[in-house]
Short mmCIF file of C-alpha atoms and ligand atoms in Angstrom, two decimals:
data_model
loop_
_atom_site.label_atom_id
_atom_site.label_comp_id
_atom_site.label_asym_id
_atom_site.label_seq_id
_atom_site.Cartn_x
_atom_site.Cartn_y
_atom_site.Cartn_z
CA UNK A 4 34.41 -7.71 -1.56
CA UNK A 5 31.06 -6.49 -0.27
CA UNK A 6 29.86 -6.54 -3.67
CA UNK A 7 31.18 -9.59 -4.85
CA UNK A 8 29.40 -11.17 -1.65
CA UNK A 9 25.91 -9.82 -2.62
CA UNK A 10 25.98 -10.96 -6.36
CA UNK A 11 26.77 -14.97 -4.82
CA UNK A 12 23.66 -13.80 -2.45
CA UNK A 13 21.70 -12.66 -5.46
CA UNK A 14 22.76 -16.18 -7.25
CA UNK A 15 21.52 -17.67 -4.56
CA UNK A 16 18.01 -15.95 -3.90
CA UNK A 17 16.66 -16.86 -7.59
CA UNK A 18 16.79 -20.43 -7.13
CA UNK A 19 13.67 -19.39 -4.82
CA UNK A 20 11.68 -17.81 -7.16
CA UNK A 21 9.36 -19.61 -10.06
CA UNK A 22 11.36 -18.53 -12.80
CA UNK A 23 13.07 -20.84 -15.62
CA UNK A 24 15.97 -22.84 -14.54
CA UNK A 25 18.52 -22.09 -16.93
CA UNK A 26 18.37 -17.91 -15.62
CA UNK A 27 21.22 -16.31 -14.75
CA UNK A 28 22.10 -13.03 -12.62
CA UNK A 29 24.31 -10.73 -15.00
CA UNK A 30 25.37 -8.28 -12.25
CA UNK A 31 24.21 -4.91 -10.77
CA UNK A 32 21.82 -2.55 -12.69
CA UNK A 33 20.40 0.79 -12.66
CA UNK A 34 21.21 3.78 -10.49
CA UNK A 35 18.15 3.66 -7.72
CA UNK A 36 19.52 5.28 -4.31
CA UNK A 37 17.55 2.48 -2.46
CA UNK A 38 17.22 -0.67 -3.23
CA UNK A 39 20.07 -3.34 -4.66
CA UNK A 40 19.01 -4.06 -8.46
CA UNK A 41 20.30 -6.89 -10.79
CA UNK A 42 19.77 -8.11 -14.04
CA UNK A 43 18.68 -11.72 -14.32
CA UNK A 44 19.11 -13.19 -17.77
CA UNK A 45 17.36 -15.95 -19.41
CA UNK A 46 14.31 -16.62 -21.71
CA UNK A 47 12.79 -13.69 -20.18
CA UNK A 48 14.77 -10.93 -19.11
CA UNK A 49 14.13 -10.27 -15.31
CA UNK A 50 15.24 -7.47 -12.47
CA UNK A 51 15.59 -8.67 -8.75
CA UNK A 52 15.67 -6.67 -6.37
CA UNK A 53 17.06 -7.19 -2.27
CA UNK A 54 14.64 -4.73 -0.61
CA UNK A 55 16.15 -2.08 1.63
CA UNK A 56 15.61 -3.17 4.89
CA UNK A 57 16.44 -0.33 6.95
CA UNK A 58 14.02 1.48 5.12
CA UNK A 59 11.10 -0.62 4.33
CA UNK A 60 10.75 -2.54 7.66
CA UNK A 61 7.54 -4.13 6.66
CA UNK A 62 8.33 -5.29 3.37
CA UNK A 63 5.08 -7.53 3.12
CA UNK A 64 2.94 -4.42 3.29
CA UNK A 65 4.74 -2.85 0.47
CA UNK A 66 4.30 -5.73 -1.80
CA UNK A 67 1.15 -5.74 -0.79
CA UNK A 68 0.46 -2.37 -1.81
CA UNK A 69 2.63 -3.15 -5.10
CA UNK A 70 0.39 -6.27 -5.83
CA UNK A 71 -2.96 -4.15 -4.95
CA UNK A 72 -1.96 -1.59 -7.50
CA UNK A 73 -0.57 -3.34 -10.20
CA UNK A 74 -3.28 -6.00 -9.76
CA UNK A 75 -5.85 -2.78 -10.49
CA UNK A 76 -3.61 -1.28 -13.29
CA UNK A 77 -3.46 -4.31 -15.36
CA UNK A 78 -6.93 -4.52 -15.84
CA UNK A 79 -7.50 -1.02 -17.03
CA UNK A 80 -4.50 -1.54 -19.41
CA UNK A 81 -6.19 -4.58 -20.75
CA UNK A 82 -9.58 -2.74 -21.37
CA UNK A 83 -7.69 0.16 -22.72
CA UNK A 84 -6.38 -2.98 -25.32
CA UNK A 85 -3.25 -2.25 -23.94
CA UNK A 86 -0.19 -4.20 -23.16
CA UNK A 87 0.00 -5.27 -19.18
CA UNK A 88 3.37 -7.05 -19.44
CA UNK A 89 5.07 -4.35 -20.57
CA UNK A 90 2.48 -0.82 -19.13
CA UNK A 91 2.89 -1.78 -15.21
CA UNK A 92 4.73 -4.11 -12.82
CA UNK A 93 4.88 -7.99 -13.32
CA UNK A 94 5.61 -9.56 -9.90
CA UNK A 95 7.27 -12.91 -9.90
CA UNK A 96 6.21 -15.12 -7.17
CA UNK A 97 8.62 -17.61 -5.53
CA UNK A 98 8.21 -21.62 -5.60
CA UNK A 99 5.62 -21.22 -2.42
CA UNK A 100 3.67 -18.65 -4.49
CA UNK A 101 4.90 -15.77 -2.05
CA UNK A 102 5.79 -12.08 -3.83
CA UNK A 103 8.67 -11.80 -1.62
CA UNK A 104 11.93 -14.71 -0.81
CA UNK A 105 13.67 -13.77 2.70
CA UNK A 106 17.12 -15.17 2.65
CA UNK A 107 18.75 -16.34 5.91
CA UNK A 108 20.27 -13.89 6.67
CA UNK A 109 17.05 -12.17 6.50
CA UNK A 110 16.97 -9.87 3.92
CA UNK A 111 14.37 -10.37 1.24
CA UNK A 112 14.34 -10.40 -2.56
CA UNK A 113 11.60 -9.88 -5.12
CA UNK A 114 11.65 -10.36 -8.52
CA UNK A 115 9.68 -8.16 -11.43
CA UNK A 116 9.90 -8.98 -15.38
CA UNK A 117 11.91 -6.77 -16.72
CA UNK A 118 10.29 -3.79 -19.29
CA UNK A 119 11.50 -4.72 -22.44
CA UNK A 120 12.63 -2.40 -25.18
CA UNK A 121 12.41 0.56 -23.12
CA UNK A 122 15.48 2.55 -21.19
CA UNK A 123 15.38 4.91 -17.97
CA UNK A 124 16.90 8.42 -18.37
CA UNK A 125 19.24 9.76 -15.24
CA UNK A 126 19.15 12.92 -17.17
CA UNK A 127 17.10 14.51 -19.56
CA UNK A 128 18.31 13.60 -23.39
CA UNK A 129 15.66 15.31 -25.30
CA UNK A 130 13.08 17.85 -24.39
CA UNK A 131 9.93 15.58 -26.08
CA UNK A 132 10.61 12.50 -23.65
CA UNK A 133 10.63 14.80 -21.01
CA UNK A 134 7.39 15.65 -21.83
CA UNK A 135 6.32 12.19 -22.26
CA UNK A 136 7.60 11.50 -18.69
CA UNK A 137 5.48 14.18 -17.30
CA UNK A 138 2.04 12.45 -19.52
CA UNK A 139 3.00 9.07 -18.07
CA UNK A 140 3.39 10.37 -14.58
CA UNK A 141 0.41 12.17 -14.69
CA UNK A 142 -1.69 9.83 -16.32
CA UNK A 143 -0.60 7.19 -13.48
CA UNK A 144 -1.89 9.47 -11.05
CA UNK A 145 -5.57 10.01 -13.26
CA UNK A 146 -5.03 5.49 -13.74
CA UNK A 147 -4.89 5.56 -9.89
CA UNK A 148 -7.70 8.36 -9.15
CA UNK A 149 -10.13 5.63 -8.52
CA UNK A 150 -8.57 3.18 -5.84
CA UNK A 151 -9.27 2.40 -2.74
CA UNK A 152 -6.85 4.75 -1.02
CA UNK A 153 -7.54 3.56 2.23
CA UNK A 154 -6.63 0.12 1.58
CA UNK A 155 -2.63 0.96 0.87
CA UNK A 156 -0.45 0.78 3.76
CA UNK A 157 1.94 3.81 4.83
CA UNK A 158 5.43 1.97 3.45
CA UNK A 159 7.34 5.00 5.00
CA UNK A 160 5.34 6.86 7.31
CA UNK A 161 5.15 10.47 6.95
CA UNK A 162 7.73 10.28 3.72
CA UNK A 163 6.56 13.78 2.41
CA UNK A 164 5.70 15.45 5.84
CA UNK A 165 8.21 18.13 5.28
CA UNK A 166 7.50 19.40 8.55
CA UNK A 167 8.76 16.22 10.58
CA UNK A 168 11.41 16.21 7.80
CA UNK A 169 12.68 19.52 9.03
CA UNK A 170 11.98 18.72 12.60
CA UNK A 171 14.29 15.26 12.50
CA UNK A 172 16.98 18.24 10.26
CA UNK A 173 17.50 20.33 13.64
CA UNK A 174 17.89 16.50 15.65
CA UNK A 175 20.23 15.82 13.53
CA UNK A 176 22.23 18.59 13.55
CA UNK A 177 21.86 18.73 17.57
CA UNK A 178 23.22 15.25 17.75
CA UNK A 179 25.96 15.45 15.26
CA UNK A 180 26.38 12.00 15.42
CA UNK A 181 30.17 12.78 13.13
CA UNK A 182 30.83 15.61 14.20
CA UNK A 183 30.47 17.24 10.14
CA UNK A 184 28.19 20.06 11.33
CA UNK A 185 30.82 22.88 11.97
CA UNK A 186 31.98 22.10 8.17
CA UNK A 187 28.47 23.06 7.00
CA UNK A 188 26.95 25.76 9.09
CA UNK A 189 25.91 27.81 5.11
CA UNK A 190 24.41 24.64 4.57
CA UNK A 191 22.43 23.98 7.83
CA UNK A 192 21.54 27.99 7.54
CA UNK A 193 19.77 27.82 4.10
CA UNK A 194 17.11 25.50 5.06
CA UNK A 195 16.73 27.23 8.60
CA UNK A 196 16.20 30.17 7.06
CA UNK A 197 13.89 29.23 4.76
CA UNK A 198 11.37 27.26 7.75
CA UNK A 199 8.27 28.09 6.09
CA UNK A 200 9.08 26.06 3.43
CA UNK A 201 8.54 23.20 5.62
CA UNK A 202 5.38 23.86 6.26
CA UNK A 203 2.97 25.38 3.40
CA UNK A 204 1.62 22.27 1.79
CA UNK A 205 1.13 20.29 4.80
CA UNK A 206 -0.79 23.30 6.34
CA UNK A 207 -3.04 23.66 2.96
CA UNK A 208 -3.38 20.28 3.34
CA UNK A 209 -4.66 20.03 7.13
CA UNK A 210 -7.18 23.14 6.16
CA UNK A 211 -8.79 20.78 3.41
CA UNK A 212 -7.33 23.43 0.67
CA UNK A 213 -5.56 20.64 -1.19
CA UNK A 214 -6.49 16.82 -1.50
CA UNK A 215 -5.38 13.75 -0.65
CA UNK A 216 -5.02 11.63 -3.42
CA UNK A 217 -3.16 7.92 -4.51
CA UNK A 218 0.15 9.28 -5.89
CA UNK A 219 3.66 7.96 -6.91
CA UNK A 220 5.75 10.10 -4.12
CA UNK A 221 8.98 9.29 -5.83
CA UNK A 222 8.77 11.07 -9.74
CA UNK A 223 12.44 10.89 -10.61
CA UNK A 224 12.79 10.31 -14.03
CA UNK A 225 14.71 7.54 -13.88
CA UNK A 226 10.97 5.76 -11.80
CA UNK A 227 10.01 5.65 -15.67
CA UNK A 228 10.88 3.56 -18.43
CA UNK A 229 10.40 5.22 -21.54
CA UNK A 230 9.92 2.73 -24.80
CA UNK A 231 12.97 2.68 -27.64
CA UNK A 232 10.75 3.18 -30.82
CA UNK A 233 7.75 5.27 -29.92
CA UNK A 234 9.87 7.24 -27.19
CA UNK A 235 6.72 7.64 -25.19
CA UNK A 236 6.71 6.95 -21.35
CA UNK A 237 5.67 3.57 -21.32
CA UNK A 238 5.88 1.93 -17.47
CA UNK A 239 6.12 3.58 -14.45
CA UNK A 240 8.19 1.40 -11.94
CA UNK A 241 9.85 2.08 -8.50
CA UNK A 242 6.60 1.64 -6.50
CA UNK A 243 7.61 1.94 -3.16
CA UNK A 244 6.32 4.57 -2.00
CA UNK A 245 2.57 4.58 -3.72
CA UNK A 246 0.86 5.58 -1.12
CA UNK A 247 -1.85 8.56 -0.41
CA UNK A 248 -0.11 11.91 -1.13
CA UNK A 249 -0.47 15.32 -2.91
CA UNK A 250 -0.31 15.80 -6.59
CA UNK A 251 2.06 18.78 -6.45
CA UNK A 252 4.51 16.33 -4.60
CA UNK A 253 4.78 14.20 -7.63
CA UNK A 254 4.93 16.91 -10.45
CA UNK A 255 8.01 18.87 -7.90
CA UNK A 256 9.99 15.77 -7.07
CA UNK A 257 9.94 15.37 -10.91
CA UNK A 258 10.93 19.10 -11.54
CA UNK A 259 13.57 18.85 -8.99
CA UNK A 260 15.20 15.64 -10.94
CA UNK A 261 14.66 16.09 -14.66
CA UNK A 262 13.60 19.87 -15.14
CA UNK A 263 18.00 20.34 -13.11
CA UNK A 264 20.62 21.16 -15.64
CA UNK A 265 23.29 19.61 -13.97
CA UNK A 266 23.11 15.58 -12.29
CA UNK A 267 21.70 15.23 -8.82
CA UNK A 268 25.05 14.94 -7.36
CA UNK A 269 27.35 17.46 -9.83
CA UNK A 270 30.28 18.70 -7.84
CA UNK A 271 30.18 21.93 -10.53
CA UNK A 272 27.56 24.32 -8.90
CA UNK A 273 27.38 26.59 -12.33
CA UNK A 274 26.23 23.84 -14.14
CA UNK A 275 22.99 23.48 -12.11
CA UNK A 276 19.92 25.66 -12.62
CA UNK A 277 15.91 24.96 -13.51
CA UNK A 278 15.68 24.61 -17.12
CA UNK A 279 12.14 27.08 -17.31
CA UNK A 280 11.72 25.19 -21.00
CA UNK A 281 11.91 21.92 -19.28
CA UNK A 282 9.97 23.37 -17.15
CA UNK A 283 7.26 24.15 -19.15
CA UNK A 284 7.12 21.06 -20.80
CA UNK A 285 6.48 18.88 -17.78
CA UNK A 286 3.79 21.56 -16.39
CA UNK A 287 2.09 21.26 -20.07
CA UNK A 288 2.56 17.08 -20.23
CA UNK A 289 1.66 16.18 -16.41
CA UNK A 290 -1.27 18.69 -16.29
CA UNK A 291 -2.31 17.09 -19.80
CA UNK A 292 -1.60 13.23 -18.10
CA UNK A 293 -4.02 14.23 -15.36
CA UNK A 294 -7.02 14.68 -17.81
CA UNK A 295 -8.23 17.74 -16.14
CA UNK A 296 -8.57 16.17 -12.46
CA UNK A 297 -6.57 18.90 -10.75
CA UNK A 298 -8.04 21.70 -8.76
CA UNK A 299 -7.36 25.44 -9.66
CA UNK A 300 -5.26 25.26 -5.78
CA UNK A 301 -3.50 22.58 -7.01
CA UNK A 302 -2.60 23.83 -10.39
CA UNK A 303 -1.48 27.21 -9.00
CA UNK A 304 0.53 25.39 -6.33
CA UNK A 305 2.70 23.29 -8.85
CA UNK A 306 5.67 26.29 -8.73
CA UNK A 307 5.16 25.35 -4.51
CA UNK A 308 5.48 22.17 -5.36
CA UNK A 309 8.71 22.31 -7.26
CA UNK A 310 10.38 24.04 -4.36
CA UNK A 311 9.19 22.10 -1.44
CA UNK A 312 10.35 19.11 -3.40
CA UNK A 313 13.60 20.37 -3.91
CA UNK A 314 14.09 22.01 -0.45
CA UNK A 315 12.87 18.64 1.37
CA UNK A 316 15.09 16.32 -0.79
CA UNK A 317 18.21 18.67 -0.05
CA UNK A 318 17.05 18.54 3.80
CA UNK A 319 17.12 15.23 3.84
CA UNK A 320 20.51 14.99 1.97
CA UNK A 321 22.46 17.06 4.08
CA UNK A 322 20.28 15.37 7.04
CA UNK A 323 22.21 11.47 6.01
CA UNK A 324 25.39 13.58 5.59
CA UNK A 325 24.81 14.35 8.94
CA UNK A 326 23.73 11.08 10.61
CA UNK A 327 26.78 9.37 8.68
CA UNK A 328 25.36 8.26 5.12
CA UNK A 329 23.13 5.91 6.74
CA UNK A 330 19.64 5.92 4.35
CA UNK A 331 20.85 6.76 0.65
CA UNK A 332 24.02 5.04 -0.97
CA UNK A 333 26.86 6.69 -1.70
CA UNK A 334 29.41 6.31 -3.69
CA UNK A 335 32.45 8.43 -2.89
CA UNK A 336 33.36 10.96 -0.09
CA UNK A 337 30.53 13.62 0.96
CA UNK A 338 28.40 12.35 -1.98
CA UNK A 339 25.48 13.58 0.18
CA UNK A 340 27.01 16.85 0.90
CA UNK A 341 27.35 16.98 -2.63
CA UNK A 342 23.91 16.29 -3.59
CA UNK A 343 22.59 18.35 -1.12
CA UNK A 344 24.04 21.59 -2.21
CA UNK A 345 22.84 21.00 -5.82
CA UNK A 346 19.37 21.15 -4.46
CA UNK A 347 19.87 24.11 -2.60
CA UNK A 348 21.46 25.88 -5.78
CA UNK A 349 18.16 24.55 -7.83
CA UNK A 350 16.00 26.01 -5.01
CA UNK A 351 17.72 29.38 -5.46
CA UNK A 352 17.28 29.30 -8.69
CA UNK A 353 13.44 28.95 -8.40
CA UNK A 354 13.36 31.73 -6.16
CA UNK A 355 15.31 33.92 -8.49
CA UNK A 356 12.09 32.46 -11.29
CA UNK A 357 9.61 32.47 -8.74
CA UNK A 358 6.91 35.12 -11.11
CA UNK A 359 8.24 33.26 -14.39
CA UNK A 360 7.54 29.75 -12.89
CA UNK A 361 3.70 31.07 -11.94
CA UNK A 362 3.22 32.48 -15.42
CA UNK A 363 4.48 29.30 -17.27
CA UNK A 364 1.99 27.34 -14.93
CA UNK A 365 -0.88 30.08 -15.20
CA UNK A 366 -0.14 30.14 -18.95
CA UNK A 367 -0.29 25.95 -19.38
CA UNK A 368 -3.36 25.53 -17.88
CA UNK A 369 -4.86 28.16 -19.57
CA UNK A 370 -4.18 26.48 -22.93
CA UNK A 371 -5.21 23.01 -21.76
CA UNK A 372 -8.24 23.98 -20.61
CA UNK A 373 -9.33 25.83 -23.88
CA UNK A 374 -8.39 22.12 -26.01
CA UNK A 375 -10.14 20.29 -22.97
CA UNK A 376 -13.48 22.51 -23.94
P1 LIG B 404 15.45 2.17 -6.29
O1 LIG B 404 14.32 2.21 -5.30
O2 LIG B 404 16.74 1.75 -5.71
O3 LIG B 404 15.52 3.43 -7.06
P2 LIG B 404 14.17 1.01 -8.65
O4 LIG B 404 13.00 0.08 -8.44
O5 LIG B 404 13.88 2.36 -9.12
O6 LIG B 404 15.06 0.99 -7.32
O7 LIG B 404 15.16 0.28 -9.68
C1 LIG B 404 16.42 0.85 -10.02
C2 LIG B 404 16.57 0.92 -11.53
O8 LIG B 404 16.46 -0.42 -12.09
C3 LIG B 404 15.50 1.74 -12.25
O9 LIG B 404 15.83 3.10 -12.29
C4 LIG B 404 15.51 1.09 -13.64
O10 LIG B 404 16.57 1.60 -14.42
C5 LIG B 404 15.80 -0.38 -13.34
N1 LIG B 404 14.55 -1.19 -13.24
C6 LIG B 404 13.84 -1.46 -12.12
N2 LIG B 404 12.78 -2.25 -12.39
C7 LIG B 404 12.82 -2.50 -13.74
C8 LIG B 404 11.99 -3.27 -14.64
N3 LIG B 404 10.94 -3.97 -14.22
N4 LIG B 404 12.36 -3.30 -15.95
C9 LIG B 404 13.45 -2.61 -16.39
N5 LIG B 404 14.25 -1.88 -15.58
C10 LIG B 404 13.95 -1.82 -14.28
C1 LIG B 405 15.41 7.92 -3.66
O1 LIG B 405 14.69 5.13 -4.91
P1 LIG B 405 15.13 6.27 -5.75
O2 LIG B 405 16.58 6.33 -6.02
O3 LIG B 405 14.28 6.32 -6.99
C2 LIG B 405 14.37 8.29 -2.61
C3 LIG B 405 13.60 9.53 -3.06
C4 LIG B 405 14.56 10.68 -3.29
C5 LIG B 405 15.63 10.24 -4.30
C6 LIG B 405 16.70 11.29 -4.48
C7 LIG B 405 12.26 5.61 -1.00
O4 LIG B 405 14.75 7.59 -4.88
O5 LIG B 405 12.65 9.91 -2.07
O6 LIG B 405 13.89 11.81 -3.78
O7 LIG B 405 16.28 9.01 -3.88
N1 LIG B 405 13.46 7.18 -2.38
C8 LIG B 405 13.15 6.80 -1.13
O8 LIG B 405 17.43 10.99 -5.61
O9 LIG B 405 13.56 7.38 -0.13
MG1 LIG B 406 14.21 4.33 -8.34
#
């Protein structure tokens, strides 16, 4: 019913925007944990989105930042003789010429042209796109090395501040909001035991041993849409969250997601684990992507990076589980619970890798910084 209510919404909302009349919404698309996504049909494919309110409360300031970066994208893509329709983020403007069409029930709607001829993985299919993933990612970063970071606004304040993520953990599980914290005290346990976590990159960070720099914040492979014929990773989408961050953030949120051999949410614990070839490949394709701007911290942080990622994500899994499913959707029963133990089985695993994970990075960088002579 819900459902069927936000599609006549969605109908609705693209009469606003500057689009051909004759366009159509098809229906729900995409698996994004965030926002609402549909499929608009017509002489050129499009995807609207309704924004996620609860999460983005200043929505302007994130199309702002979304405009701002795209704006500064397209024109390297255009001196690289590239292809800006298809390498970044079109934004569709409504009939006023605003990026953004709030409804009256006030939620708000923006529309992008859709990436044509190019498909986003929820799970690694073969090991090469993978890699190609981790060259796009890391290339954005490099595309992005040279703006303005100060301009962007902070569209979720203090979104990788593991820290505050574990402090608003232990509120959570004071409160107990549903009373589900008795049914996962092994749960709760794992990431209190494991505290420091929390806090090692944002401390390197505060002693100037690791920079700030423009990053993505939100790698999933799915944030990438990879093209049909030449398979390589041709847009990166989802940009939310661009916003000043650290580079190991980006290549450990993608670890976390693509490098897992089992789905984000798989109820079957023995199918999950950290693929070390996958791993390998992304290490060797987002160091490559980043054309040799990384420090030697950063590099020899990226194993960090991959955990912290992992650990924070599960945190803040078992954290909505907590508060009642309030922030990521779900889709049956203790889907959050669910998710949340598969990152806490993928953090294990690293742990049990740990010395393997620091040779394979050790090893990588080597190599790419003989070709890079
Ligand atoms: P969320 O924040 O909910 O993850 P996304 O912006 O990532 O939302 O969009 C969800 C999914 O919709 C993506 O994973 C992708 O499959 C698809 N998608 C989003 N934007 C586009 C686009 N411009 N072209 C093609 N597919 C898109
Ligand atoms: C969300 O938007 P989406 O589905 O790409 C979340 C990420 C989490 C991820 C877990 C803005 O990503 O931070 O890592 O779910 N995005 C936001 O799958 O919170
Ligand atoms: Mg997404």
């Amino acid at each position: 019913m819900e459902e069927n209510k936000l599609f006549e919404r969605a109908k609705e909302a693209i009469q606003a925007f500057d689009i051909a009349e004759e366009m159509c919404v098809v229906g729900p698309y995409g698996s994004g944990h965030i926002n609402d996504t549909f499929l608009v049909e017509g002489e050129k494919n499009c995807i609207l989105q309704r924004m996620n309110r609860n999460i983005f409360v200043k929505p302007e300031e994130v199309m702002a930042n979304i405009l701002g970066v795209t704006t500064f994208l397209k024109e390297k893509i255009k001196k690289a003789n590239g292809d800006e329709l298809r390498e970044t983020l079109t934004v569709i403007f409504t009939k006023d010429g605003k990026p953004i069409y709030w409804d009256k029930q006030g939620d708000c709607w923006r529309m992008y042209y859709m990436i044509e001829d190019a498909i986003s993985y929820d799970k690694v299919e073969s090991e090469q796109d993978f890699y190609e993933s981790a060259w796009a990612f890391g290339n954005f970063q490099q595309m992005l090395s040279d703006y303005p970071a100060a301009t962007l606004y902070e569209t979720i304040p203090q979104f990788h501040d593991t820290k505050e993520r574990y402090h608003a953990f232990l509120q959570a599980v004071e409160a107990d909001v549903c009373n589900r914290a008795k049914d996962v005290t092994a749960e709760i346990t794992f990431f209190q035991d494991r505290k420091e976590t929390a806090y090692v990159l944002g401390d390197m960070l505060a002693q100037g041993k690791l920079p700030l720099r423009v990053t993505h914040n939100d790698t999933k492979l799915n944030n990438i849409m990879m093209d049909k014929k030449t398979r390589k990773g041709i847009c990166v989408i989802d940009l939310d969250t661009v916003m000043p961050g650290l580079a190991v953030h980006d290549f450990g949120d993608a670890i976390r997601f693509g490098a897992s051999t089992g789905d984000e949410d798989e109820k079957d614990l023995s199918k999950v684990s950290c693929n070390m070839k996958l791993f390998q490949l992304y290490t060797k394709g987002f160091l490559k992507g980043c054309g040799g701007s990384l420090t030697d911290t950063e590099i020899a942080m990226l194993p960090m990076g991959a955990k912290v990622m992992t650990y924070e994500c599960g945190m803040r899994f078992l954290t909505d589980y907590l508060k009642g499913d309030t922030y990521f959707k779900i889709h049956r029963e203790g889907h959050n619970l669910d998710r949340c133990r598969t990152q806490i089985k993928l953090v294990k695993d690293m742990e049990d890798k740990w010395e393997q994970m620091k040779e394979i990075v050790k090893e990588c960088s080597v190599k790419i910084k003989e070709i890079e002579k």
